[in-house]
mmCIF file of C-alpha atoms and ligand atoms in Angstrom:
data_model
loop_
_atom_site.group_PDB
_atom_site.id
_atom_site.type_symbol
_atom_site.label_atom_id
_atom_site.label_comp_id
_atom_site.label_asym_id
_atom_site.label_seq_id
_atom_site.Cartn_x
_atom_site.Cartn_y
_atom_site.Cartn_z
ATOM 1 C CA UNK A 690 -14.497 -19.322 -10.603
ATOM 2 C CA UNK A 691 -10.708 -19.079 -10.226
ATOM 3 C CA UNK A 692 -10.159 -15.248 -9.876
ATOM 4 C CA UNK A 693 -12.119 -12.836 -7.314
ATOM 5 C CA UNK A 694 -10.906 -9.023 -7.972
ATOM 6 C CA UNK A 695 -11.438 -6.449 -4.426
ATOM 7 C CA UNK A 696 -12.206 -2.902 -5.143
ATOM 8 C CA UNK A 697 -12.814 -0.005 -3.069
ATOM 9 C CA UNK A 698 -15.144 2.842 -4.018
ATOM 10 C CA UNK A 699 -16.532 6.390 -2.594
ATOM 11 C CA UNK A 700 -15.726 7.657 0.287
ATOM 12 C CA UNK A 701 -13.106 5.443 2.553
ATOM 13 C CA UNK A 702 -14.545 4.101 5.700
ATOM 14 C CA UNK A 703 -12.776 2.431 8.544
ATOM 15 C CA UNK A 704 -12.386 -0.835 8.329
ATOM 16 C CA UNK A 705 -12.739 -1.192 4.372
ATOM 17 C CA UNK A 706 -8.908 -2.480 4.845
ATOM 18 C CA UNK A 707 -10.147 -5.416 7.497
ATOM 19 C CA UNK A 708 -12.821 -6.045 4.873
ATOM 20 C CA UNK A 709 -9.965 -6.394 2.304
ATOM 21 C CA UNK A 710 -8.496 -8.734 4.536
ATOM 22 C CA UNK A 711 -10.853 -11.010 5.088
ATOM 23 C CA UNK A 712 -11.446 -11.422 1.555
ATOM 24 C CA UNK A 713 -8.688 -12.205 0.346
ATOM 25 C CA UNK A 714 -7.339 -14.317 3.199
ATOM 26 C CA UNK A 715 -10.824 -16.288 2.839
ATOM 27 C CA UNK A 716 -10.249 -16.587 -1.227
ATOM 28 C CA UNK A 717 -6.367 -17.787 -0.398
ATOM 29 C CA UNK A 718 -8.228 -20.400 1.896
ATOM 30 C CA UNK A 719 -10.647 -21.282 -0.606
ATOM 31 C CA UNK A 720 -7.693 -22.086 -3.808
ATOM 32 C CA UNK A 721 -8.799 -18.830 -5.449
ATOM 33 C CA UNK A 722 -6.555 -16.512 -6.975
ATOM 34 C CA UNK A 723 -6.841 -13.041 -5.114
ATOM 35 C CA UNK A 724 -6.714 -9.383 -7.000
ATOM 36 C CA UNK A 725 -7.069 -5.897 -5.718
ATOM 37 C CA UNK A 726 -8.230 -3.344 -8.216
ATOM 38 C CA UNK A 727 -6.508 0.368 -7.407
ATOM 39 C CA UNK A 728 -8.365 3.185 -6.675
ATOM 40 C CA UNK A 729 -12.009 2.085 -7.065
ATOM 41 C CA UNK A 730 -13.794 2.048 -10.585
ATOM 42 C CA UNK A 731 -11.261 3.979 -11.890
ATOM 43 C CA UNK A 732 -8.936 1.653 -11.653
ATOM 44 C CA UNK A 733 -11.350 -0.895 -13.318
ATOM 45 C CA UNK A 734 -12.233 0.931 -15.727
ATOM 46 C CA UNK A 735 -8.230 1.338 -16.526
ATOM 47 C CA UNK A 736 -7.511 -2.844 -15.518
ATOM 48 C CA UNK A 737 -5.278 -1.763 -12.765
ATOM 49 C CA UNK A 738 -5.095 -4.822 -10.818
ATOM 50 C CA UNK A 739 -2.540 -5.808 -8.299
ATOM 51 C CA UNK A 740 -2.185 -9.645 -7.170
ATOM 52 C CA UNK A 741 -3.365 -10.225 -3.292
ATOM 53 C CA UNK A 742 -1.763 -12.705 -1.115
ATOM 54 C CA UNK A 743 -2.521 -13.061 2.508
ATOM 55 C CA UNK A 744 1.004 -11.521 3.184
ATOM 56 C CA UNK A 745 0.237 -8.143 1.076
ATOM 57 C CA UNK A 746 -3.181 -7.804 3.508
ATOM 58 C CA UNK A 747 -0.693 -8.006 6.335
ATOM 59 C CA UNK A 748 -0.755 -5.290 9.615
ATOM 60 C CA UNK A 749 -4.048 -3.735 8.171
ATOM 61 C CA UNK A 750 -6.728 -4.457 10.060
ATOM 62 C CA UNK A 751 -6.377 -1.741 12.352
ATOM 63 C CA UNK A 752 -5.595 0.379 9.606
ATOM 64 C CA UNK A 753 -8.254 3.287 8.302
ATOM 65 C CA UNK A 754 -8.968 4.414 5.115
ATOM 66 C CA UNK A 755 -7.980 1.561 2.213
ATOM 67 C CA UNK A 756 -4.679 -0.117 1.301
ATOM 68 C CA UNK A 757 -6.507 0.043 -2.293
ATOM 69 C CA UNK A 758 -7.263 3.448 -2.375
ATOM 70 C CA UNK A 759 -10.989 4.729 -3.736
ATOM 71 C CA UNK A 760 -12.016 7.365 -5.775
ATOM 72 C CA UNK A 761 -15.804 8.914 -6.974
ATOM 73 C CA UNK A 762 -15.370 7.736 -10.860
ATOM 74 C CA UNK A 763 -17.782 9.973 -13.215
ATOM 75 C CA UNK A 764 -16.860 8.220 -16.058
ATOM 76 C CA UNK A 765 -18.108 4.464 -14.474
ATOM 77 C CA UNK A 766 -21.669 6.582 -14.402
ATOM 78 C CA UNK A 767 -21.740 6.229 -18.320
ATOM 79 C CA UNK A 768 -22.387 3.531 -20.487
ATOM 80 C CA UNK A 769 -18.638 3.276 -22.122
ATOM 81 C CA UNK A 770 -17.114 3.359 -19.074
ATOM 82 C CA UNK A 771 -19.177 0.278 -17.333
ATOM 83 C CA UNK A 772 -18.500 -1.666 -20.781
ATOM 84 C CA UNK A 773 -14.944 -1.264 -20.508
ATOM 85 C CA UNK A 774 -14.834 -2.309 -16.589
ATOM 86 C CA UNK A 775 -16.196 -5.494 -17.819
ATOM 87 C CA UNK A 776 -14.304 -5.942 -20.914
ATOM 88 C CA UNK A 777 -11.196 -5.206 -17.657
ATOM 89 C CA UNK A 778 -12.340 -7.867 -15.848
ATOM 90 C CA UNK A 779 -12.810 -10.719 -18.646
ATOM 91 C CA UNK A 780 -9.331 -9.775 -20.022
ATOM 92 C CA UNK A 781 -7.869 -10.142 -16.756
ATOM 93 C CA UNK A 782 -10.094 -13.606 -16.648
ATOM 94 C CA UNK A 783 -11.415 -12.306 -13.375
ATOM 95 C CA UNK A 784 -14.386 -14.348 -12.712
ATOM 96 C CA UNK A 785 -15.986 -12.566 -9.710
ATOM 97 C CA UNK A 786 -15.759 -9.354 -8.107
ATOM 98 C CA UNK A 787 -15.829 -7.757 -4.281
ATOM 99 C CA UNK A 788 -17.236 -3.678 -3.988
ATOM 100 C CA UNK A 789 -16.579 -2.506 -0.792
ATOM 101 C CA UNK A 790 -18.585 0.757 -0.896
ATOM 102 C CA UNK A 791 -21.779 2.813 -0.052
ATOM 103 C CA UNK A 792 -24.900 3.401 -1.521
ATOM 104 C CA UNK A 793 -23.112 4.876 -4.964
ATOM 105 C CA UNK A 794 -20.543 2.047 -5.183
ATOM 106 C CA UNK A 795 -23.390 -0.387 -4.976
ATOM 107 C CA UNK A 796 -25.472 1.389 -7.983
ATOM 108 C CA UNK A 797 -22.279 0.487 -9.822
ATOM 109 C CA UNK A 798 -22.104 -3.119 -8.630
ATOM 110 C CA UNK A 799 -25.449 -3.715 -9.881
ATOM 111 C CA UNK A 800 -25.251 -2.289 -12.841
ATOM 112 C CA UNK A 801 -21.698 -4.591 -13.162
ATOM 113 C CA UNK A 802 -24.164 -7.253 -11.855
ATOM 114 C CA UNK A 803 -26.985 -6.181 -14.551
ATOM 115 C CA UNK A 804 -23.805 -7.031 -17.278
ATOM 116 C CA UNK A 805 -23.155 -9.998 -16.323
ATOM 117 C CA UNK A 806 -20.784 -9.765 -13.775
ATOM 118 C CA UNK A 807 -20.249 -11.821 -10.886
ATOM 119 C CA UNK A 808 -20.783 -9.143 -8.149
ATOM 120 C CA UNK A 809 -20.696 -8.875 -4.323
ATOM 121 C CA UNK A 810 -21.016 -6.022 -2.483
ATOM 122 C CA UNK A 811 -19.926 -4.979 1.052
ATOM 123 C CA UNK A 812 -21.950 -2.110 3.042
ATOM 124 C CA UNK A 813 -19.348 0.453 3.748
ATOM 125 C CA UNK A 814 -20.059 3.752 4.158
ATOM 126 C CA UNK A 815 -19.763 6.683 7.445
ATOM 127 C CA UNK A 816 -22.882 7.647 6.560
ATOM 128 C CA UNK A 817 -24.934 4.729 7.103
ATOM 129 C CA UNK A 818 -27.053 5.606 4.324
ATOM 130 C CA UNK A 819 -27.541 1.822 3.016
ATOM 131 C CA UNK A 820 -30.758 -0.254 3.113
ATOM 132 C CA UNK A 821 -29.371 -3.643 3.792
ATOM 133 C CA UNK A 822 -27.011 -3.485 6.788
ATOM 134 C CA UNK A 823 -28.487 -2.295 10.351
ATOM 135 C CA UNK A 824 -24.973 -0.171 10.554
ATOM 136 C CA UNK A 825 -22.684 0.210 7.641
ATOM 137 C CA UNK A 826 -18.984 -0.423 7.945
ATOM 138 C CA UNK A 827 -17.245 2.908 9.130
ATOM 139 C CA UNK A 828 -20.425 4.398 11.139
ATOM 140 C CA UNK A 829 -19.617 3.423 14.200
ATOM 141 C CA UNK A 830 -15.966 4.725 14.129
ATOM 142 C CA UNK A 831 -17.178 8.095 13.126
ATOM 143 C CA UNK A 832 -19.539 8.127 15.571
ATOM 144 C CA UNK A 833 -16.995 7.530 18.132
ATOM 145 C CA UNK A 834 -14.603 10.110 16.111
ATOM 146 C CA UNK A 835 -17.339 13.228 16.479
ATOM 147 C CA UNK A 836 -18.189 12.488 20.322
ATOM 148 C CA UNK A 837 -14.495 12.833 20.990
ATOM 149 C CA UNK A 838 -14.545 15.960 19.507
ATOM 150 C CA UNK A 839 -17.964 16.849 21.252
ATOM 151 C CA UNK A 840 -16.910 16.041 24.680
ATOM 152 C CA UNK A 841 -13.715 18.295 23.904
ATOM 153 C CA UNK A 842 -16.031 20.969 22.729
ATOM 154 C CA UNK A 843 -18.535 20.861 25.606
ATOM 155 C CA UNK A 844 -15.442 21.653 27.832
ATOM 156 C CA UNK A 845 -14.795 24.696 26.542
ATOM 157 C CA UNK A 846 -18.242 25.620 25.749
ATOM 158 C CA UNK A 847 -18.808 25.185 28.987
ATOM 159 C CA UNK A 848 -16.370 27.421 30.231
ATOM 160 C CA UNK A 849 -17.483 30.371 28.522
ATOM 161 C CA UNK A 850 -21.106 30.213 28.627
ATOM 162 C CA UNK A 851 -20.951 29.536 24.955
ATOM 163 C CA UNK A 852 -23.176 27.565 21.770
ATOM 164 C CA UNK A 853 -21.535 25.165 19.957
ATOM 165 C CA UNK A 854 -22.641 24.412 16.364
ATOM 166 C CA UNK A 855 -21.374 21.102 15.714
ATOM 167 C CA UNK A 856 -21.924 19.942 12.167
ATOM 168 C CA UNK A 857 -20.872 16.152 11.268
ATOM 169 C CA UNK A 858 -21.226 14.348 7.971
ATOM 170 C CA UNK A 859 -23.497 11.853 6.586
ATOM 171 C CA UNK A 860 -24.411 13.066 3.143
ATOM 172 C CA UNK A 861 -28.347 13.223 3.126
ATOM 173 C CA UNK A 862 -28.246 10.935 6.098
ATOM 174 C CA UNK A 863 -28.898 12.240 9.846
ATOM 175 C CA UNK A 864 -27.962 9.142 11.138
ATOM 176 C CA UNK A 865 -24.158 10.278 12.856
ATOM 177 C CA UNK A 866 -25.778 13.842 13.853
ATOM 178 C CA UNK A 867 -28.327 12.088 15.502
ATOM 179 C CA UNK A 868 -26.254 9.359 17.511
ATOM 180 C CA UNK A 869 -23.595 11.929 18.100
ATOM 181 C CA UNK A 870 -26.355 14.405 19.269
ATOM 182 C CA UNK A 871 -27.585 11.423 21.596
ATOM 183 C CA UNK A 872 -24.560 9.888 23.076
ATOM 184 C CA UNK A 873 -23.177 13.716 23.082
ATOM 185 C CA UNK A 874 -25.973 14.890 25.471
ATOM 186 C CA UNK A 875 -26.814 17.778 22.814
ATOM 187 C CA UNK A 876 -29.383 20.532 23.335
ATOM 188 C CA UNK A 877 -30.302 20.489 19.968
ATOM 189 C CA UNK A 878 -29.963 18.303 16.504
ATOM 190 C CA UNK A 879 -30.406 19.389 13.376
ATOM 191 C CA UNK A 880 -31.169 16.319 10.892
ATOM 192 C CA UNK A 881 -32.536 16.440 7.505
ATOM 193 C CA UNK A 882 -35.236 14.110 8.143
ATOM 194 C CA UNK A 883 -36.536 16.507 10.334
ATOM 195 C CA UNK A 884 -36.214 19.676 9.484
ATOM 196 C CA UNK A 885 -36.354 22.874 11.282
ATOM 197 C CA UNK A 886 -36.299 26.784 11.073
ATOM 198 C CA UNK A 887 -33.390 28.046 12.971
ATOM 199 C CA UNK A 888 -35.590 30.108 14.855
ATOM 200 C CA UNK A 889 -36.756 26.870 16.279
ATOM 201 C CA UNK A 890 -33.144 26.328 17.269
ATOM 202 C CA UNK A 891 -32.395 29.304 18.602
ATOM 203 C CA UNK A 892 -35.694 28.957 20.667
ATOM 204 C CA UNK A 893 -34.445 25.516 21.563
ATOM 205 C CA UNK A 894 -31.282 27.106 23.142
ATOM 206 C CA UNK A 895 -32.896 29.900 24.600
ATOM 207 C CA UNK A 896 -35.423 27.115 26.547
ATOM 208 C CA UNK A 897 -31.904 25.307 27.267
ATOM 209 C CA UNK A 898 -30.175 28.154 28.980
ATOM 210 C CA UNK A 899 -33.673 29.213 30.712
ATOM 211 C CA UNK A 900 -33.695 25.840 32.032
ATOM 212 C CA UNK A 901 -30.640 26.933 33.685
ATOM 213 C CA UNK A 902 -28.233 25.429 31.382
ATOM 214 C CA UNK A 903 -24.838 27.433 31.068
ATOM 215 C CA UNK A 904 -24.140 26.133 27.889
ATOM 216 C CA UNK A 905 -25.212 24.650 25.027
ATOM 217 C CA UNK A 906 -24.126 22.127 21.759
ATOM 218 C CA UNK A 907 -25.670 22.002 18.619
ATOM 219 C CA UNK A 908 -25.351 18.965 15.944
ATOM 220 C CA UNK A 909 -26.078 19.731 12.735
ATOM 221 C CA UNK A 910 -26.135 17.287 9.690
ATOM 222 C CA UNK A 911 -24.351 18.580 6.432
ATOM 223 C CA UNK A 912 -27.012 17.692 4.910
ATOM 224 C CA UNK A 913 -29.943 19.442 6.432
ATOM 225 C CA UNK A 914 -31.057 22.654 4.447
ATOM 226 C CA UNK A 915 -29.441 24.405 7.521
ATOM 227 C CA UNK A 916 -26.509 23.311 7.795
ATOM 228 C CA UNK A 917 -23.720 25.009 10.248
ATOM 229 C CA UNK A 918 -23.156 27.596 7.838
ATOM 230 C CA UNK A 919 -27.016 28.800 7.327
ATOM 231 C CA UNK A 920 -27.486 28.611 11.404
ATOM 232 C CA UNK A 921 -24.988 30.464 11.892
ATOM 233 C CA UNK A 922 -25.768 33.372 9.314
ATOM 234 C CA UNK A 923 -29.282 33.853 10.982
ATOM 235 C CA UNK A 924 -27.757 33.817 14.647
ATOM 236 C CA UNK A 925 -25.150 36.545 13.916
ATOM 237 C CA UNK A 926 -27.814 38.480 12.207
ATOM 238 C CA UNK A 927 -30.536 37.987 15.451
ATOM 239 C CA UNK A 928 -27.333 38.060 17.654
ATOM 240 C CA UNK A 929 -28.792 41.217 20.144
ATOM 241 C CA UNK A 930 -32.140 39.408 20.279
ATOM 242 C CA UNK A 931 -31.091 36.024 20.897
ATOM 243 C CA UNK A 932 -28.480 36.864 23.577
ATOM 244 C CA UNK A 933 -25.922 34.195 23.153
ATOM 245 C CA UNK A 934 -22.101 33.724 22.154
ATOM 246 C CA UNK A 935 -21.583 31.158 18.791
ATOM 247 C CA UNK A 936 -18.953 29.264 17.528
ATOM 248 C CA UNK A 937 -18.657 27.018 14.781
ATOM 249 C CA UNK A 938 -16.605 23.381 14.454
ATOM 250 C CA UNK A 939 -17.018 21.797 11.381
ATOM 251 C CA UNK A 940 -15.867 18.017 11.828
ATOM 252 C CA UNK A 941 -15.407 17.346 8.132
ATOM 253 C CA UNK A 942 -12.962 14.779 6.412
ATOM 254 C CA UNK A 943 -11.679 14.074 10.202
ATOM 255 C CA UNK A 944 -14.775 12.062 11.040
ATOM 256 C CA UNK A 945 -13.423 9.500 8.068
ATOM 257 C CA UNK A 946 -9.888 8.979 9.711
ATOM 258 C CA UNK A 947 -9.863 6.870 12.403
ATOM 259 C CA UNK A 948 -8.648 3.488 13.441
ATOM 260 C CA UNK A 949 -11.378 0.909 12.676
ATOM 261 C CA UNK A 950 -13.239 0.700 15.963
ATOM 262 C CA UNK A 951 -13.540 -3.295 17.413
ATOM 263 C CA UNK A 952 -17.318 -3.325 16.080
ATOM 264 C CA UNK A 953 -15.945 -2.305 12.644
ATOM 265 C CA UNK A 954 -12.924 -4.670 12.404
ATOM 266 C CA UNK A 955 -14.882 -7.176 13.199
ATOM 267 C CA UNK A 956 -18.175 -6.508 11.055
ATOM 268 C CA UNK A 957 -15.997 -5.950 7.778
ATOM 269 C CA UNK A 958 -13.955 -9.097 8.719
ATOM 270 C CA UNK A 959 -17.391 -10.834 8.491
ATOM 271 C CA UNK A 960 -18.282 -9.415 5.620
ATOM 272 C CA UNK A 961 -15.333 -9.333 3.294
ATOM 273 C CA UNK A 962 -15.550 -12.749 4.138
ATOM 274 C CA UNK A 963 -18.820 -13.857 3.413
ATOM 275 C CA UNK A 964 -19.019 -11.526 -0.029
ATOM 276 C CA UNK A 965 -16.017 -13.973 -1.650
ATOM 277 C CA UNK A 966 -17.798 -17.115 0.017
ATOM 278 C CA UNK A 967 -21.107 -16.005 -1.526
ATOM 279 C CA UNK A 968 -19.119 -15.916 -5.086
ATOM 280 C CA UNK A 969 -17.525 -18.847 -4.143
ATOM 281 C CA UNK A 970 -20.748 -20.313 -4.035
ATOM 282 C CA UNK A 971 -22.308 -18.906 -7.046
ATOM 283 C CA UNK A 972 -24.546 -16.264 -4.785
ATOM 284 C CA UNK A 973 -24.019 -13.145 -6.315
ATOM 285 C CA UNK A 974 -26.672 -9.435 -7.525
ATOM 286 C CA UNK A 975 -25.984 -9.213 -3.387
ATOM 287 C CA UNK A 976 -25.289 -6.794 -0.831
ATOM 288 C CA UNK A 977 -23.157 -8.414 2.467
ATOM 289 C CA UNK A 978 -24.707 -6.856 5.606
ATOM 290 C CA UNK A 979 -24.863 -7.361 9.514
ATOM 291 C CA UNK A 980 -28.849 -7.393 9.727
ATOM 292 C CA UNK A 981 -30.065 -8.207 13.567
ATOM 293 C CA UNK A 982 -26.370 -9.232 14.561
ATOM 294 C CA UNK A 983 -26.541 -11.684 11.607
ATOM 295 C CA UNK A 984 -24.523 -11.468 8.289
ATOM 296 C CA UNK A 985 -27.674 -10.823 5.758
ATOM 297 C CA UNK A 986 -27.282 -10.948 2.056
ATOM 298 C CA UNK A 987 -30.207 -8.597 0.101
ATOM 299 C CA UNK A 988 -30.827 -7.990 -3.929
ATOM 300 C CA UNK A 989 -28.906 -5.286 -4.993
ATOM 301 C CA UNK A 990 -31.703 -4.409 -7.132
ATOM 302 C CA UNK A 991 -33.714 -3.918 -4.118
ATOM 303 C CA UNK A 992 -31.312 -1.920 -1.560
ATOM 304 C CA UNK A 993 -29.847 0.537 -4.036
ATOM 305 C CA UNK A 994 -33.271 2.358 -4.566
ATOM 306 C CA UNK A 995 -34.182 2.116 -0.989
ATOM 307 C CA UNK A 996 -34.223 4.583 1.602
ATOM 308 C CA UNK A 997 -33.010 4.141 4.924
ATOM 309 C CA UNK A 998 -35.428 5.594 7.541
ATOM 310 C CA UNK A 999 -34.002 7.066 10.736
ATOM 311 C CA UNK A 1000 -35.361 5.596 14.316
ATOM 312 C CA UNK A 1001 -38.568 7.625 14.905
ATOM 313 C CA UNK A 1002 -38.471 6.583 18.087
ATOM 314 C CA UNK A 1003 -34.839 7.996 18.909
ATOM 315 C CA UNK A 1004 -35.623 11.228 17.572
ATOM 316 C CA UNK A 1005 -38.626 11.923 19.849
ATOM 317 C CA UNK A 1006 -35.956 10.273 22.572
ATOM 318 C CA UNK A 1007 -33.281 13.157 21.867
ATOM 319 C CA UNK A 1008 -35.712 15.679 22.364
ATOM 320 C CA UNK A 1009 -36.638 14.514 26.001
ATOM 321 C CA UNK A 1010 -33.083 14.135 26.666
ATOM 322 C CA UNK A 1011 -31.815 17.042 25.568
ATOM 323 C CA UNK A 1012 -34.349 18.626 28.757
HETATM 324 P P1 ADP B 2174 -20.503 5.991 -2.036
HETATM 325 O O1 ADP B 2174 -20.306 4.652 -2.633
HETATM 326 O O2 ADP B 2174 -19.659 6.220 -0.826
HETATM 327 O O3 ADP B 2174 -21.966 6.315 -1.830
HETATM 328 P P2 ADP B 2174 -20.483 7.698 -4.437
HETATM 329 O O4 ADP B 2174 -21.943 7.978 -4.384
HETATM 330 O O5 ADP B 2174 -19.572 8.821 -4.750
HETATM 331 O O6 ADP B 2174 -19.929 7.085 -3.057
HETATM 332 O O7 ADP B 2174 -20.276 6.520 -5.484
HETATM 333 C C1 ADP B 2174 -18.988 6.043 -5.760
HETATM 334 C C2 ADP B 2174 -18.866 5.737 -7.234
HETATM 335 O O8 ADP B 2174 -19.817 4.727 -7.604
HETATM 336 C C3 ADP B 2174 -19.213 6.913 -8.151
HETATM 337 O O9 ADP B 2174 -18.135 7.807 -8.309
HETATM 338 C C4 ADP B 2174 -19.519 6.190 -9.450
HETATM 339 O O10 ADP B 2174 -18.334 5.794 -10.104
HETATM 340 C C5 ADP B 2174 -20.225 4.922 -8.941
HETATM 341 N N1 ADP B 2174 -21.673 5.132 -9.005
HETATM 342 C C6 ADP B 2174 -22.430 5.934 -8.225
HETATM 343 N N2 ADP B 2174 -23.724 5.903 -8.592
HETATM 344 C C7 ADP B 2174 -23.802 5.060 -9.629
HETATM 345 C C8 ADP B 2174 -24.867 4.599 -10.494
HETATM 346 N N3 ADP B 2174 -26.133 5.013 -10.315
HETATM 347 N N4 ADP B 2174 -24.570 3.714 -11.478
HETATM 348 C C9 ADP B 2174 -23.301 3.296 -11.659
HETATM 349 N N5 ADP B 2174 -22.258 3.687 -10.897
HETATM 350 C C10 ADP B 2174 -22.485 4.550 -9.898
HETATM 351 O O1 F6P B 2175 -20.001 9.461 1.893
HETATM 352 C C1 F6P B 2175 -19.029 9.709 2.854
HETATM 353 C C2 F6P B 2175 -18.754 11.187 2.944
HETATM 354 O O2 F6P B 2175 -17.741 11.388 3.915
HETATM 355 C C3 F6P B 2175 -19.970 12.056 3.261
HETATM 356 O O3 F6P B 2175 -20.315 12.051 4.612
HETATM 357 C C4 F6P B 2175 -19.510 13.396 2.759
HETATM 358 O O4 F6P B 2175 -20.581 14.230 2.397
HETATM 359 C C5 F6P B 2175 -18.703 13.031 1.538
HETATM 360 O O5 F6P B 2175 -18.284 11.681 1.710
HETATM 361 C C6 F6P B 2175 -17.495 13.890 1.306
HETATM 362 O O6 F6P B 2175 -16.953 13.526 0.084
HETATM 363 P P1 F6P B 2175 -15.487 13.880 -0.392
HETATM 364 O O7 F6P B 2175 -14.531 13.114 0.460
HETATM 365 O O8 F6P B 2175 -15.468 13.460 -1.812
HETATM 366 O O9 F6P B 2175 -15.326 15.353 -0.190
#
């Protein structure tokens, strides 16, 4: 193998750029030939590949989003489109190939993988929706992204008696709103993996400010059935019975925006690493994790149809803490 191709796919996560980096700096060091494909599977699918030197991965590790850009490709979900990606990569001669992406991007390594291909993948993703990888590359920066915003939010909350619906990303992962509802010190969280009527939540609040709380913040996943939007419908409709003041802060596309956080830089430098010494090697079909504080490598084929269960435990440990 004499050619390793990078790409970057779904949604950007911090510290897909450090992951870049190390890959291409470790190829370099190995006497490969380094690419970067633009803009994800689109870009394969179109043989948009850019040469990669360890100058052109230069003053990006503390970079967010991706140097390569990404993009959600429909047409790499269809048959014509994955055969031209690989007829791409064997006209470029490109012998082995680096995804740096989330549960979706990885579907679309194996299936590159399934073809023939030489595949690696990296576990990169806010959500931390990925079987394979204890935290995914990105999570812990958004994490640290919402509970800035949280502590803002409490402040103000705070000083007008007020509820707080906070709702953060994840897809149909709880895993952010329930580590930002932790290490926030929320009265409530709303996850999808354990759903709940919002009268529960209002009676959660109610119990908070009867407590003698003078305030109160709600996390809500995006993803659970309701969301910020459907929470706050029902409380504006109960508003004289429930008895309390709401506002709404949707984090959004800011949670994806940050600087790579030090346990990001230096989990994607591990990883970018280790998927182009795994090629290298002829080890590919693999996802590149950080399983246990060790780099893991698991079967595509297995992780991609996996679900990744939240921490039972922590949700039973919210609840006592949000007393
Ligand atoms: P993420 O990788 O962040 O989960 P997406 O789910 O949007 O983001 O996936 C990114 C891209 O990966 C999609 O736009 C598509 O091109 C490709 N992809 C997703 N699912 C599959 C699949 N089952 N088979 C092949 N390619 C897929
Ligand atoms: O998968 C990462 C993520 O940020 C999710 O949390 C969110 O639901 C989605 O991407 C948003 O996608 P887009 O940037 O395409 O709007």
């Amino acid at each position: 193998m004499k050619r390793i191709a990078v790409l970057t796919s779904g949604g950007d996560a911090p510290g897909m750029n450090a992951a870049i980096r190390a890959a291409v700096r470790t190829g370099v060091s190995l006497g490969l030939e380094m690419l970067g494909v633009r803009h994800g599977y689109t870009g394969l699918i179109a043989g948009d590949f850019v040469p990669l030197g360890p100058r052109e991965v230069g003053g990006i590790i503390e970079r967010g989003g991706t140097m390569l850009g990404s993009s959600r490709c429909p047409a790499f979900l269809t048959e014509e489109g994955q055969v031209a990606a690989v007829r791409q990569l064997s006209r470029g001669d490109v012998g082995g190939l680096v995804v740096i992406g989330g549960n979706g991007s990885q579907s679309g390594a194996h299936a590159l993988s399934q073809r023939g291909v030489c595949v690696t993948g990296v576990a990169s993703t806010i959500d931390n929706d990925l079987v394979g990888s204890d935290v995914t590359l990105g999570a812990t920066t958004a994490l640290d992204i919402a509970l800035e915003a949280i502590d803002r939010l409490r402040v103000t909350a705070s000083a007008h008696g007020r509820v707080f619906l906070v709702e953060v990303m994840g897809r149909r992962c709880g895993y952010l709103a329930l580590m930002a509802g932790i290490a926030g010190g929320a009265e409530a969280i709303v996850i999808p993996e354990a759903e709940q009527s919002p009268e529960a939540v209002a009676m959660a609040i109610r119990e908070a400010y009867r407590r003698g709380k003078s305030h109160a913040i709600v996390i809500v996943a995006e993803g659970a059935r309701h969301d910020a939007d459907a929470l706050s419908y029902y409380f504006t409709q109960h508003a004289e019975r429930l008895g309390f003041e709401l506002r709404v802060t949707k984090l959004g596309h800011v949670q994806r925006g940050g600087a790579p956080c030090a346990f990001d830089r230096l989990s994607a430098t591990l990883l970018g690493a280790a998927a182009v010494e795994h090629l290298n090697a002829d080890r590919h079909g693999v996802l590149l994790g950080i399983t246990g504080g060790r780099v893991t490598a698991s079967a595509l084929a297995d992780v991609i149809h996996a679900v990744k269960p939240l921490d039972a435990h922590l949700m039973e440990l919210a609840q006592v803490l949000s007393r």
